[in-house]
mmCIF file of C-alpha atoms and ligand atoms in Angstrom:
data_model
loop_
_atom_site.group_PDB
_atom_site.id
_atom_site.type_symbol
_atom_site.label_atom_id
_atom_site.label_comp_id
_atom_site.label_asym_id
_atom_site.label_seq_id
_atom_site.Cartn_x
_atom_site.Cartn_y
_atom_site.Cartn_z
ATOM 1 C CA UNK A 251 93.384 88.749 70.393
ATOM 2 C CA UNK A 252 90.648 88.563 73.250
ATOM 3 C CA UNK A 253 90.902 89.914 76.223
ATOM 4 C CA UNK A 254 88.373 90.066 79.438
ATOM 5 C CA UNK A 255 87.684 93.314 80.877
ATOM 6 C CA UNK A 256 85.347 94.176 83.827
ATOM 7 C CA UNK A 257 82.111 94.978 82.916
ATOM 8 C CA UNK A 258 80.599 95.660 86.286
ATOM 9 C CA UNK A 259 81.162 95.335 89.874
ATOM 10 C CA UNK A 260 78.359 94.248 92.768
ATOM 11 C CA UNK A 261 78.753 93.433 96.137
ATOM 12 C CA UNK A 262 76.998 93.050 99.375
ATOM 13 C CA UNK A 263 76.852 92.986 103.223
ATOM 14 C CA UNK A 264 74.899 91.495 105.931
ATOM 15 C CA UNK A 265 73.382 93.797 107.986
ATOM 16 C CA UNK A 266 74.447 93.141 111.475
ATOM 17 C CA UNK A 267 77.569 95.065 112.529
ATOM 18 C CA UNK A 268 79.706 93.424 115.536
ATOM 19 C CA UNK A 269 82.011 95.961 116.990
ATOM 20 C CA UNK A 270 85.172 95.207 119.108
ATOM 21 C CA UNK A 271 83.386 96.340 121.911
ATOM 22 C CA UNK A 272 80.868 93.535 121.093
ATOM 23 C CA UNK A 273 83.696 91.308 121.098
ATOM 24 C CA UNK A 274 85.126 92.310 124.130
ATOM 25 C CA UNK A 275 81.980 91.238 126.225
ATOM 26 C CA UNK A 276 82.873 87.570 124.838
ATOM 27 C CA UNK A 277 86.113 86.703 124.831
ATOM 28 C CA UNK A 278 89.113 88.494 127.043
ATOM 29 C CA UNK A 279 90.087 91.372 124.506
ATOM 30 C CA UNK A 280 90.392 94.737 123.539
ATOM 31 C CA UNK A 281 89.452 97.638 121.038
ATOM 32 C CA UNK A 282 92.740 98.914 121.335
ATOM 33 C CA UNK A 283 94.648 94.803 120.461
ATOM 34 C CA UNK A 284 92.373 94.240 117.860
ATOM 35 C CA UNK A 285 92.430 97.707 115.729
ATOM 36 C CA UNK A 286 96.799 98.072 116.699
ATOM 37 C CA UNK A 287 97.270 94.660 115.302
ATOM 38 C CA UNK A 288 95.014 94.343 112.637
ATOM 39 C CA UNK A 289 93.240 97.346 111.934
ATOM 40 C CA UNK A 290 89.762 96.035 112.010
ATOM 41 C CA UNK A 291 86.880 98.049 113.969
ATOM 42 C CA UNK A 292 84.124 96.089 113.335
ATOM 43 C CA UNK A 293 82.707 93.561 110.522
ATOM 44 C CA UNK A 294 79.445 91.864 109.443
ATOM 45 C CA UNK A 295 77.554 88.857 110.944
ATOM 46 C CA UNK A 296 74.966 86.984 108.460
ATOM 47 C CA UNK A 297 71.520 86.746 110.230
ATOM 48 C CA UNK A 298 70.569 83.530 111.068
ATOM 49 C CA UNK A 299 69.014 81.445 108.238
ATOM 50 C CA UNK A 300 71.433 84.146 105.553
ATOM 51 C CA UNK A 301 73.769 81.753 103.556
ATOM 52 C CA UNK A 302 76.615 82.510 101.197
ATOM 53 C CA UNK A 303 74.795 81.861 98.706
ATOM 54 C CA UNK A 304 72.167 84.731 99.268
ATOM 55 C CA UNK A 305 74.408 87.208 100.036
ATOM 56 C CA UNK A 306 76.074 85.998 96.440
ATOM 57 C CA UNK A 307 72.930 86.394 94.920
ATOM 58 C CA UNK A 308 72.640 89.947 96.235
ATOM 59 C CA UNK A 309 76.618 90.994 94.723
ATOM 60 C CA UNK A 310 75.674 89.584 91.582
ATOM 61 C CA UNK A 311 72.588 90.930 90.914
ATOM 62 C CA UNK A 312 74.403 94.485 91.509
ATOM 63 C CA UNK A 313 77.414 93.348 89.258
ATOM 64 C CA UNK A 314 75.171 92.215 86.645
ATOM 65 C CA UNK A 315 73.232 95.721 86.768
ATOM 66 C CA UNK A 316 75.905 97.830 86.623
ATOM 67 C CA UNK A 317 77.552 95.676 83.398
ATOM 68 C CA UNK A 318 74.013 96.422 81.746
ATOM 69 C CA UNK A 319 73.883 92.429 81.226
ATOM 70 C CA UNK A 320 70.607 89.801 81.400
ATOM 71 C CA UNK A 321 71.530 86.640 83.571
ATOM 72 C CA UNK A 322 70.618 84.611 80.542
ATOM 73 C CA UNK A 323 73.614 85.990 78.838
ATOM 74 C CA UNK A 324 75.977 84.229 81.408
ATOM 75 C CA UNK A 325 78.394 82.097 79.992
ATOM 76 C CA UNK A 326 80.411 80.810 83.000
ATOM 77 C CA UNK A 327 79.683 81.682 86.756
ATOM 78 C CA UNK A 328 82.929 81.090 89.033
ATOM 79 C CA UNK A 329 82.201 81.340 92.391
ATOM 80 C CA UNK A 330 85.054 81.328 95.166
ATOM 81 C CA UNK A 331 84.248 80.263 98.687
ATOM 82 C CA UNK A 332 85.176 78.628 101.324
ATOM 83 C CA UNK A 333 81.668 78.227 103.333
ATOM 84 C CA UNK A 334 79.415 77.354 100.628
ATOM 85 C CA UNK A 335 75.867 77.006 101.159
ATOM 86 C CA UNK A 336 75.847 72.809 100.937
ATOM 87 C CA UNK A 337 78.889 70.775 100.693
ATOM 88 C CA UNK A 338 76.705 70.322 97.155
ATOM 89 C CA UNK A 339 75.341 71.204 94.548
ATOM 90 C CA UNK A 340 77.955 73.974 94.117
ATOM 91 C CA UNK A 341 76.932 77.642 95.331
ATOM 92 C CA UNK A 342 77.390 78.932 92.241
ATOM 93 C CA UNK A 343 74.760 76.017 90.869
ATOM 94 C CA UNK A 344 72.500 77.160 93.557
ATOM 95 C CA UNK A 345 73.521 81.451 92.538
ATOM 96 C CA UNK A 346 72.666 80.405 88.642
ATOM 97 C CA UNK A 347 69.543 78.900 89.155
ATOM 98 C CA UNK A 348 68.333 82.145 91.308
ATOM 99 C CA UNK A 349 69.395 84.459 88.737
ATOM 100 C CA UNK A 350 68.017 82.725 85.861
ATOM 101 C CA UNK A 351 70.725 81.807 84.145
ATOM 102 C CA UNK A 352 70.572 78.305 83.548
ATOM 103 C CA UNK A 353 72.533 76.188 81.436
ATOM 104 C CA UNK A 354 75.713 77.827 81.572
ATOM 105 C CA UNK A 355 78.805 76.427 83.155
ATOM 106 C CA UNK A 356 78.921 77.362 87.028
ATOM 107 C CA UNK A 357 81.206 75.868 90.030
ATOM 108 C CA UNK A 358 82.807 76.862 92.747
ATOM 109 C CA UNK A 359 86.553 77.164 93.498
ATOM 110 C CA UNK A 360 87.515 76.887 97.433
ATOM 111 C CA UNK A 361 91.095 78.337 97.641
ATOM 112 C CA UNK A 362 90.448 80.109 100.759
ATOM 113 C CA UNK A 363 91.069 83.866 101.106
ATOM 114 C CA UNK A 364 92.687 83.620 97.080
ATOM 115 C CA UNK A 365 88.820 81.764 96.039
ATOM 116 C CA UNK A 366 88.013 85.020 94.105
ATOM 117 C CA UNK A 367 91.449 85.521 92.565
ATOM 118 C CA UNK A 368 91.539 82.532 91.541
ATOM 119 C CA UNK A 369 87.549 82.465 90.052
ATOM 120 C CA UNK A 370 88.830 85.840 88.167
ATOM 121 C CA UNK A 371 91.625 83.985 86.766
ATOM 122 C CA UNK A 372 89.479 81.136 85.574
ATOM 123 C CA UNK A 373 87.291 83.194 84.398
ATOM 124 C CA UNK A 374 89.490 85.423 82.376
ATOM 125 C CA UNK A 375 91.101 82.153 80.781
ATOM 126 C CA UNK A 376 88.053 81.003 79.537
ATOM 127 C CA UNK A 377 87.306 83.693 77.925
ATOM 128 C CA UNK A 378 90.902 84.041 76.271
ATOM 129 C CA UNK A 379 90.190 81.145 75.005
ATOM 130 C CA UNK A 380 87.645 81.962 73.082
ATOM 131 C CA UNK A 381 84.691 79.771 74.307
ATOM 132 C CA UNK A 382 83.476 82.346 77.107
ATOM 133 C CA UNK A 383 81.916 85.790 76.264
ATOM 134 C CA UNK A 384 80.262 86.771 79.577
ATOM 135 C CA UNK A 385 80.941 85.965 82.737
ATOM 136 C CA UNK A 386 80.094 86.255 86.162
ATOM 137 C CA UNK A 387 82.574 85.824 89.212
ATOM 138 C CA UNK A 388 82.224 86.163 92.629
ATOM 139 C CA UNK A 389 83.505 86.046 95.910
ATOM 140 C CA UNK A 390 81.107 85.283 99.074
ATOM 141 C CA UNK A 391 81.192 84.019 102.690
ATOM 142 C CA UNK A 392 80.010 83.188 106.035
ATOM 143 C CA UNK A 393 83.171 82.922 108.002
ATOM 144 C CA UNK A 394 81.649 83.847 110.903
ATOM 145 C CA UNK A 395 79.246 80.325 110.949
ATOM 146 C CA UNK A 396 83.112 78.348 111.232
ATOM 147 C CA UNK A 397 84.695 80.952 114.032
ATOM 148 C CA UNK A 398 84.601 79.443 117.944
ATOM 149 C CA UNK A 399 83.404 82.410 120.163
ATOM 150 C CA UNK A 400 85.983 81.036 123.006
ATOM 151 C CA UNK A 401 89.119 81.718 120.804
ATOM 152 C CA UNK A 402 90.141 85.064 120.681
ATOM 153 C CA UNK A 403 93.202 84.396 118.293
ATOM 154 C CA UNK A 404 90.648 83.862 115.454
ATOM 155 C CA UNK A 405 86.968 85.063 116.342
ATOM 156 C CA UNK A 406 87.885 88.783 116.203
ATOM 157 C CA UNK A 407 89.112 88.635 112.570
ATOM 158 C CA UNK A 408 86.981 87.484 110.189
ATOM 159 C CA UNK A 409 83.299 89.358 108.786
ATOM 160 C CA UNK A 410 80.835 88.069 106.363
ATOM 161 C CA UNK A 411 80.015 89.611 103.156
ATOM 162 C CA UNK A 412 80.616 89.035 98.807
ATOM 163 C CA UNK A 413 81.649 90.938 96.055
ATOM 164 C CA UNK A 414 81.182 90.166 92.471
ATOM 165 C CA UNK A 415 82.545 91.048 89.113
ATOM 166 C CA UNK A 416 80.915 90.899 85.452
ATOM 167 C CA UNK A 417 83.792 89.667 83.230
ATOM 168 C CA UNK A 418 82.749 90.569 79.213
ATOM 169 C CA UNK A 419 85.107 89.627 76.302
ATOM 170 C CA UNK A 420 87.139 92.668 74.710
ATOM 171 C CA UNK A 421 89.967 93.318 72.311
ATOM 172 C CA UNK A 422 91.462 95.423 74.695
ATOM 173 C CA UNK A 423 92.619 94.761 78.153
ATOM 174 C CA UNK A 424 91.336 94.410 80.333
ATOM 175 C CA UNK A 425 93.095 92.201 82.702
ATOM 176 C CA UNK A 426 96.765 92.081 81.836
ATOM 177 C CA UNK A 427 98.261 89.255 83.693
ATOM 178 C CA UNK A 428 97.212 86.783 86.700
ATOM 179 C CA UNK A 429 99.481 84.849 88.991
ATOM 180 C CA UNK A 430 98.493 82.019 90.540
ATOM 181 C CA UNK A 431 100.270 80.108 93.150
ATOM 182 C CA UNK A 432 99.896 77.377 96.181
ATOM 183 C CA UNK A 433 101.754 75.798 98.528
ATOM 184 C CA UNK A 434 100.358 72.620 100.444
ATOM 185 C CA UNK A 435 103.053 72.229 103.061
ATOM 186 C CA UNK A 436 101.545 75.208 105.149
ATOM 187 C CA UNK A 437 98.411 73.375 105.626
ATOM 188 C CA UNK A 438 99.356 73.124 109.646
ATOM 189 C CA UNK A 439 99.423 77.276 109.856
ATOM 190 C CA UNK A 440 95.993 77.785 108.799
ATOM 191 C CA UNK A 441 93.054 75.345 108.177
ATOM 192 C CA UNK A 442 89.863 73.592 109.334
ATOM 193 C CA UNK A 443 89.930 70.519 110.949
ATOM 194 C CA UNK A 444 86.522 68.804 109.634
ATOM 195 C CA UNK A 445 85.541 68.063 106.329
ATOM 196 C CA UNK A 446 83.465 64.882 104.805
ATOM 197 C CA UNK A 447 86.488 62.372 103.654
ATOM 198 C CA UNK A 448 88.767 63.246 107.443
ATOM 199 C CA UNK A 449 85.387 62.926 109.123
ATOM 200 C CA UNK A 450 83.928 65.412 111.642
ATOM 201 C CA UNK A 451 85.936 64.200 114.093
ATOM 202 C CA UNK A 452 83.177 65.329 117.022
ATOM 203 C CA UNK A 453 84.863 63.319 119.657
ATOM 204 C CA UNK A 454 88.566 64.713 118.897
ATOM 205 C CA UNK A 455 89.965 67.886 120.564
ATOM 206 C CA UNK A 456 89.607 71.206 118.827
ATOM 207 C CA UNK A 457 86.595 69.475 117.058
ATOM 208 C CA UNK A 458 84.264 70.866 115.012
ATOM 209 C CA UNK A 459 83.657 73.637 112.122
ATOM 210 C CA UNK A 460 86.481 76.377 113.874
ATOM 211 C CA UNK A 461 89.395 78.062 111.850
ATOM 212 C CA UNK A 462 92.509 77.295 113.605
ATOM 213 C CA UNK A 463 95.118 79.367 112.794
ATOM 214 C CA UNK A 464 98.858 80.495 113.742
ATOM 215 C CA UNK A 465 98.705 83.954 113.347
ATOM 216 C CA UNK A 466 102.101 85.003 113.769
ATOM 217 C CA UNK A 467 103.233 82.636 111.261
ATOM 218 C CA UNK A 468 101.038 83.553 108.495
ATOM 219 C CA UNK A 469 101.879 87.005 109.288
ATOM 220 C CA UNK A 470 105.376 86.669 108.351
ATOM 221 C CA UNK A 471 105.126 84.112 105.556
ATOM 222 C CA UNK A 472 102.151 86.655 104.058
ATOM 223 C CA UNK A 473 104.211 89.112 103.877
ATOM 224 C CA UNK A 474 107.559 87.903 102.308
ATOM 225 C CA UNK A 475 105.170 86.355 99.713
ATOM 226 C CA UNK A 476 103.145 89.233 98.890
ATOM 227 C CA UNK A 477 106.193 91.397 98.871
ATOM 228 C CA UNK A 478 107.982 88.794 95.807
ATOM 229 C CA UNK A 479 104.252 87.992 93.948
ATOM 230 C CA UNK A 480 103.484 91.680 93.189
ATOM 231 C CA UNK A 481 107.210 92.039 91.847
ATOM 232 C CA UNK A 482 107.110 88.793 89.765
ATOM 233 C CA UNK A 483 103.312 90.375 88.249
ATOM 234 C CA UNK A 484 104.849 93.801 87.418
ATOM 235 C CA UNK A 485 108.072 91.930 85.706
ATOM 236 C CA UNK A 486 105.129 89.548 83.585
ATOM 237 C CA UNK A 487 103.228 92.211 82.584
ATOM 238 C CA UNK A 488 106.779 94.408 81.477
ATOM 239 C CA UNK A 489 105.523 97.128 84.004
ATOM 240 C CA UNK A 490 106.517 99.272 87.042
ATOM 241 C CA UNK A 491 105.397 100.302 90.502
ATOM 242 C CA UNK A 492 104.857 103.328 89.071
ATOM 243 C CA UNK A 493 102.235 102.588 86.516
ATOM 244 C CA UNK A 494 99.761 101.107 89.212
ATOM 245 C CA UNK A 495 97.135 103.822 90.130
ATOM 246 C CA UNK A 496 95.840 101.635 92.711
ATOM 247 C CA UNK A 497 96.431 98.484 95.149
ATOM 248 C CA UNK A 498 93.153 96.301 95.616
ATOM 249 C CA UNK A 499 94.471 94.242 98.592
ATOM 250 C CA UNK A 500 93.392 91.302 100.485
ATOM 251 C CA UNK A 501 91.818 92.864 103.203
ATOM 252 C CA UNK A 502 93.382 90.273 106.460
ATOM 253 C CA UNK A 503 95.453 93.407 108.213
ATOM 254 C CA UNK A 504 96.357 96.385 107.964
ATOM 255 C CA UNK A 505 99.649 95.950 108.595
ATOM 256 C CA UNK A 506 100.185 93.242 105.745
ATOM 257 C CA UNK A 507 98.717 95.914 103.126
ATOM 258 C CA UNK A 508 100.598 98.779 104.797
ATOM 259 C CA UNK A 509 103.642 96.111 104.247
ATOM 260 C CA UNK A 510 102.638 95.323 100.024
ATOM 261 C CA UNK A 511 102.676 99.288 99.133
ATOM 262 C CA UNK A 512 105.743 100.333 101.009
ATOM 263 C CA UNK A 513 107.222 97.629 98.554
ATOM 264 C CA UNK A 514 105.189 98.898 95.882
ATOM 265 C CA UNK A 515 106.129 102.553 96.427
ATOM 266 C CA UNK A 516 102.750 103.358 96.991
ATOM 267 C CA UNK A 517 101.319 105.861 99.537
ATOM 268 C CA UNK A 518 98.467 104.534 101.555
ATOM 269 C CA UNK A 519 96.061 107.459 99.603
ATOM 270 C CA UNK A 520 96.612 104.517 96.628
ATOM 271 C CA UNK A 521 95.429 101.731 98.391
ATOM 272 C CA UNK A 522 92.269 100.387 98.913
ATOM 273 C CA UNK A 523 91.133 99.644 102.450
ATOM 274 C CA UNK A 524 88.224 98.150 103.927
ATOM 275 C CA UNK A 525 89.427 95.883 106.518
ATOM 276 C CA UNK A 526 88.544 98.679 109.439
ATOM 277 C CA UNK A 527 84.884 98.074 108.642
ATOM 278 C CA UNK A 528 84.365 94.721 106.950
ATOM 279 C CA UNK A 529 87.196 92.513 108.733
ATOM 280 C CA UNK A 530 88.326 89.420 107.043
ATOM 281 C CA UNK A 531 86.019 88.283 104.414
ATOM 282 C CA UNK A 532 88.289 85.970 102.659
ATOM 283 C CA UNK A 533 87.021 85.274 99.199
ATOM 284 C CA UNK A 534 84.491 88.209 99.526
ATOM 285 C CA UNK A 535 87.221 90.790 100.371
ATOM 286 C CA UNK A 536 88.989 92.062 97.359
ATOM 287 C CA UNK A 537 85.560 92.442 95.547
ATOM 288 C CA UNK A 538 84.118 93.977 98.084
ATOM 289 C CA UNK A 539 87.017 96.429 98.021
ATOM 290 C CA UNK A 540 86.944 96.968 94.700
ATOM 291 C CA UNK A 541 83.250 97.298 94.640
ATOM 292 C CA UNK A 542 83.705 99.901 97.058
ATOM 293 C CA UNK A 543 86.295 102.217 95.136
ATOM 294 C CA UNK A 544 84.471 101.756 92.335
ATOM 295 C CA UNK A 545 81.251 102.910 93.591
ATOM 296 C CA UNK A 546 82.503 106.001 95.597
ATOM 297 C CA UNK A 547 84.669 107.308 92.022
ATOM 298 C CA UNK A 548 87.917 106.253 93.719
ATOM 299 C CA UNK A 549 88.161 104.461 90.857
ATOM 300 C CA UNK A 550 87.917 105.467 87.186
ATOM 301 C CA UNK A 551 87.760 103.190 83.507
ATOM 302 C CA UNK A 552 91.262 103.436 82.119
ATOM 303 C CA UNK A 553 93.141 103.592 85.612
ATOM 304 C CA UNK A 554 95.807 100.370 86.420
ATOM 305 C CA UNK A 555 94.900 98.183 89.512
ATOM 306 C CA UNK A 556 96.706 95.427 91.147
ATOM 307 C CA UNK A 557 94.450 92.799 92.976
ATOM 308 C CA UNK A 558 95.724 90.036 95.513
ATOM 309 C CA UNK A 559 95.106 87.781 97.960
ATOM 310 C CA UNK A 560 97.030 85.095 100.565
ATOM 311 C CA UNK A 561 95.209 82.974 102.276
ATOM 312 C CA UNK A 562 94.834 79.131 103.649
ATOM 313 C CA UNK A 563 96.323 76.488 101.054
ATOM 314 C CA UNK A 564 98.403 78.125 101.449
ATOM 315 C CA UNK A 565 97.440 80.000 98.139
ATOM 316 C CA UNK A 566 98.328 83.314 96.782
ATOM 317 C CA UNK A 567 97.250 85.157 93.523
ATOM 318 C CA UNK A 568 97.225 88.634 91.993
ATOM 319 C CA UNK A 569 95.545 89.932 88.741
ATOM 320 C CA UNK A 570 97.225 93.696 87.012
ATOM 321 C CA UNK A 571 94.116 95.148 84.984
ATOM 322 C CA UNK A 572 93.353 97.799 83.130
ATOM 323 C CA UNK A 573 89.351 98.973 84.490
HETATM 324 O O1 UT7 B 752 93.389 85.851 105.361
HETATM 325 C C1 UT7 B 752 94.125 84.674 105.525
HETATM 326 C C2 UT7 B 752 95.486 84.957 105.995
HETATM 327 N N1 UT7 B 752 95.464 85.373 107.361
HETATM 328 C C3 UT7 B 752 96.256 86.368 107.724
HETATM 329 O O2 UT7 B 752 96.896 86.957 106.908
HETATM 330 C C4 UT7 B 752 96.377 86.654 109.193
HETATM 331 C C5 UT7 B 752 97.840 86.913 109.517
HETATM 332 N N2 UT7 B 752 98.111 87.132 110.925
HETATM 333 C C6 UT7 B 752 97.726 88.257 111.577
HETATM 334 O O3 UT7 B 752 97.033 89.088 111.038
HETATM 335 C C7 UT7 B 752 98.271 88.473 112.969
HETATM 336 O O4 UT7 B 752 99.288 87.524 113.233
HETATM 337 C C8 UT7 B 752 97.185 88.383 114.074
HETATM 338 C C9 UT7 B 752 96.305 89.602 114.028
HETATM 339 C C10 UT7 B 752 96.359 87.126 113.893
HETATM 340 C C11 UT7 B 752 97.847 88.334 115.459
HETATM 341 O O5 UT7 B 752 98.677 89.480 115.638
HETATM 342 P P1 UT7 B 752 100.175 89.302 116.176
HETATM 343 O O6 UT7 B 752 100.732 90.655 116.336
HETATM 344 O O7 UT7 B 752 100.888 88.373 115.230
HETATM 345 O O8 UT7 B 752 99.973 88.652 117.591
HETATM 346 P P2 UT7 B 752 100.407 87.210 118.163
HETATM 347 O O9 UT7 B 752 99.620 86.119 117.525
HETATM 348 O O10 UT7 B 752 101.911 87.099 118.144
HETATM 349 O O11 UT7 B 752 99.946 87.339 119.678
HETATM 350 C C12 UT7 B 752 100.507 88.338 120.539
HETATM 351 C C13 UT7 B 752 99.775 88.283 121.872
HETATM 352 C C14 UT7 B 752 99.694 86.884 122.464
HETATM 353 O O12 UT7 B 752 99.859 86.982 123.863
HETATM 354 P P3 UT7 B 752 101.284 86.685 124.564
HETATM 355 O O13 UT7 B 752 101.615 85.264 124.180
HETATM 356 O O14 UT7 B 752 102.239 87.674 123.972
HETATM 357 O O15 UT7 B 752 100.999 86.897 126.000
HETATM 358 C C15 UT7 B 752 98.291 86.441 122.163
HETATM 359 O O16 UT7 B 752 97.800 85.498 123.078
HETATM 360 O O17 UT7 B 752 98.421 88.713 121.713
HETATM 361 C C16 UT7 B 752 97.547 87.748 122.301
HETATM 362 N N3 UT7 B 752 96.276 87.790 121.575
HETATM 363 C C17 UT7 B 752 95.281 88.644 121.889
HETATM 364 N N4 UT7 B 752 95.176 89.572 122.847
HETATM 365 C C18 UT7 B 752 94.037 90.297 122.900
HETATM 366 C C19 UT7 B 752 95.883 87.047 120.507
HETATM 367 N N5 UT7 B 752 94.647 87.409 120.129
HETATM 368 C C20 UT7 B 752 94.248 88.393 120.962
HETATM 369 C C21 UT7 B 752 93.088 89.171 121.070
HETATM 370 N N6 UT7 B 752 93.032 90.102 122.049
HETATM 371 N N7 UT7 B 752 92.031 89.029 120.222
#
């Protein structure tokens, strides 16, 4: 049987920090709100002229070193976003051509925060099936080009930034099981009003490229759902709380992740976090996270990790691997 196992992680961010204290001088806030109720400190702002696509292009190239693979072995490229460079050709069109990989299937899935967790689980199918040896997925965005200055609710949450995996065919796991999941009726709690087909909608209140979001509510709908998706993974995969060394979470607040490993049983000392210093990245945050565990030995080849993400859709999705 074939599995997919990760081959090598990459990821990248802009180089502009923007503290809370940056924030405060814009919109009626505080250090003290922002890092009690979410646990963010401060988070990355693309320069101008810095798409998703570059910072993409800077994950991947990492990923792809640290796998010890060419471009031109690409298979598949998956990329998950939800501010992609052009409405198209696809980012990850726009990723392949810059790495040199051309000719191999690439596209981009847009299922908000869950756009990586989803890519991984596309990914990871494909190459189940048989017709995919290498792949490359990745998670990148620009939130911050689609945030209104004015609103506090939503401006002080989200960073830029990507991560990136290299996905290689194996018979041994690898990743074990991935749940995916959506739910369209939530569309009201979290979305963006504009797109091409609604129109732009310039003339309409609350116009324009903003995230508008009721916090409160995806707070509490987050966290019930979390809570029953990493139980209904574990039961899939035949597995316990116990036999996870580590919880890769979406990185939205703290005090949803602090929420997901009480009902895991896991002390925070097993849980990645990254939120203090990257924010809300959406798609780029669980790569990024796991990037960054990787990187500093947190996490070592053989150990169990559990990956998810809940975002606008809405959508939820988890992956249980074996690095
Ligand atoms: O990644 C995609 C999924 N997204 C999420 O998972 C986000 C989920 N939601 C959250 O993380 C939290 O709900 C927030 C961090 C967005 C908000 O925290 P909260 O504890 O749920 O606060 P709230 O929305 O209930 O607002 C409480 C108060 C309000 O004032 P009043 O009505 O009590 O007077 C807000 O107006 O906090 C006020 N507030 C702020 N105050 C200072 C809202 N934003 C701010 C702010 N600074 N930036």
């Amino acid at each position: 049987m074939v599995h997919s196992r990760i081959a090598g992680t990459g990821s990248y961010l802009p180089h502009k920090v923007i503290t809370n204290a940056d924030l405060e001088k814009l919109v009626d806030t505080s250090d003290e709100w922002i890092a009690s109720r979410t646990g963010i400190r401060e988070r990355r702002m693309a320069a101008t002229g810095e798409t998703t696509g570059d910072l993409a292009f800077e994950a991947a190239q990492r990923a792809l070193a640290a796998a010890g693979v060419q471009a031109g072995e690409l298979d598949l490229i998956v990329l998950g976003t939800t501010t992609p460079d052009l409405i198209f050709p696809a980012t990850a069109c726009l990723l392949q051509h810059r790495l040199g990989a051309n000719g191999c299937a690439a596209f981009d899935v847009n299922a908000a925060c869950s756009g990586f967790m989803y890519a991984l689980a596309v990914a990871d199918q494909f190459i189940r099936s048989g017709s995919v040896r290498k792949a490359l997925v990745v998670g990148a965005e620009t939130l911050t080009r689609m945030l209104d200055y004015g609103d506090r609710s939503t401006c002080v949450l989200f960073g830029d930034g990507a991560g990136a995996v290299v996905l290689e065919a194996s018979d041994q796991p690898g990743i074990i099981t991935t749940r995916l999941h959506a739910d369209g009726g939530y569309k009201h709690l979290l979305y963006n009003p504009v797109g091409v087909s609604a129109g732009f909608q310039l003339d309409q209140p609350n116009a324009g490229v903003r995230v508008m979001m009721t916090g409160n509510e995806v707070f509490k709908v987050a966290v019930k759902t979390l809570d029953r998706m990493v139980g209904e993974t574990l039961e899939a995969a035949g597995m316990h709380e116990s036999d996870i060394d580590w919880l890769i979470p979406h990185q939205a607040n703290l005090r949803i992740i602090e929420a997901t490993a009480r009902r895991l049983k896991l002390p925070m000392e097993r849980v990645i976090v990254t939120v203090d210093r990257h924010g809300n990245t959406s798609s780029g945050s669980v790569p990024l996270a796991l990037d960054e565990a990787v990187r500093s030995g947190k996490v070592q080849r053989g150990q169990t990790l559990l990956l998810e993400a809940f975002g606008g859709g809405f959508t939820w999705a988890s992956a249980l691997l074996r690095y």
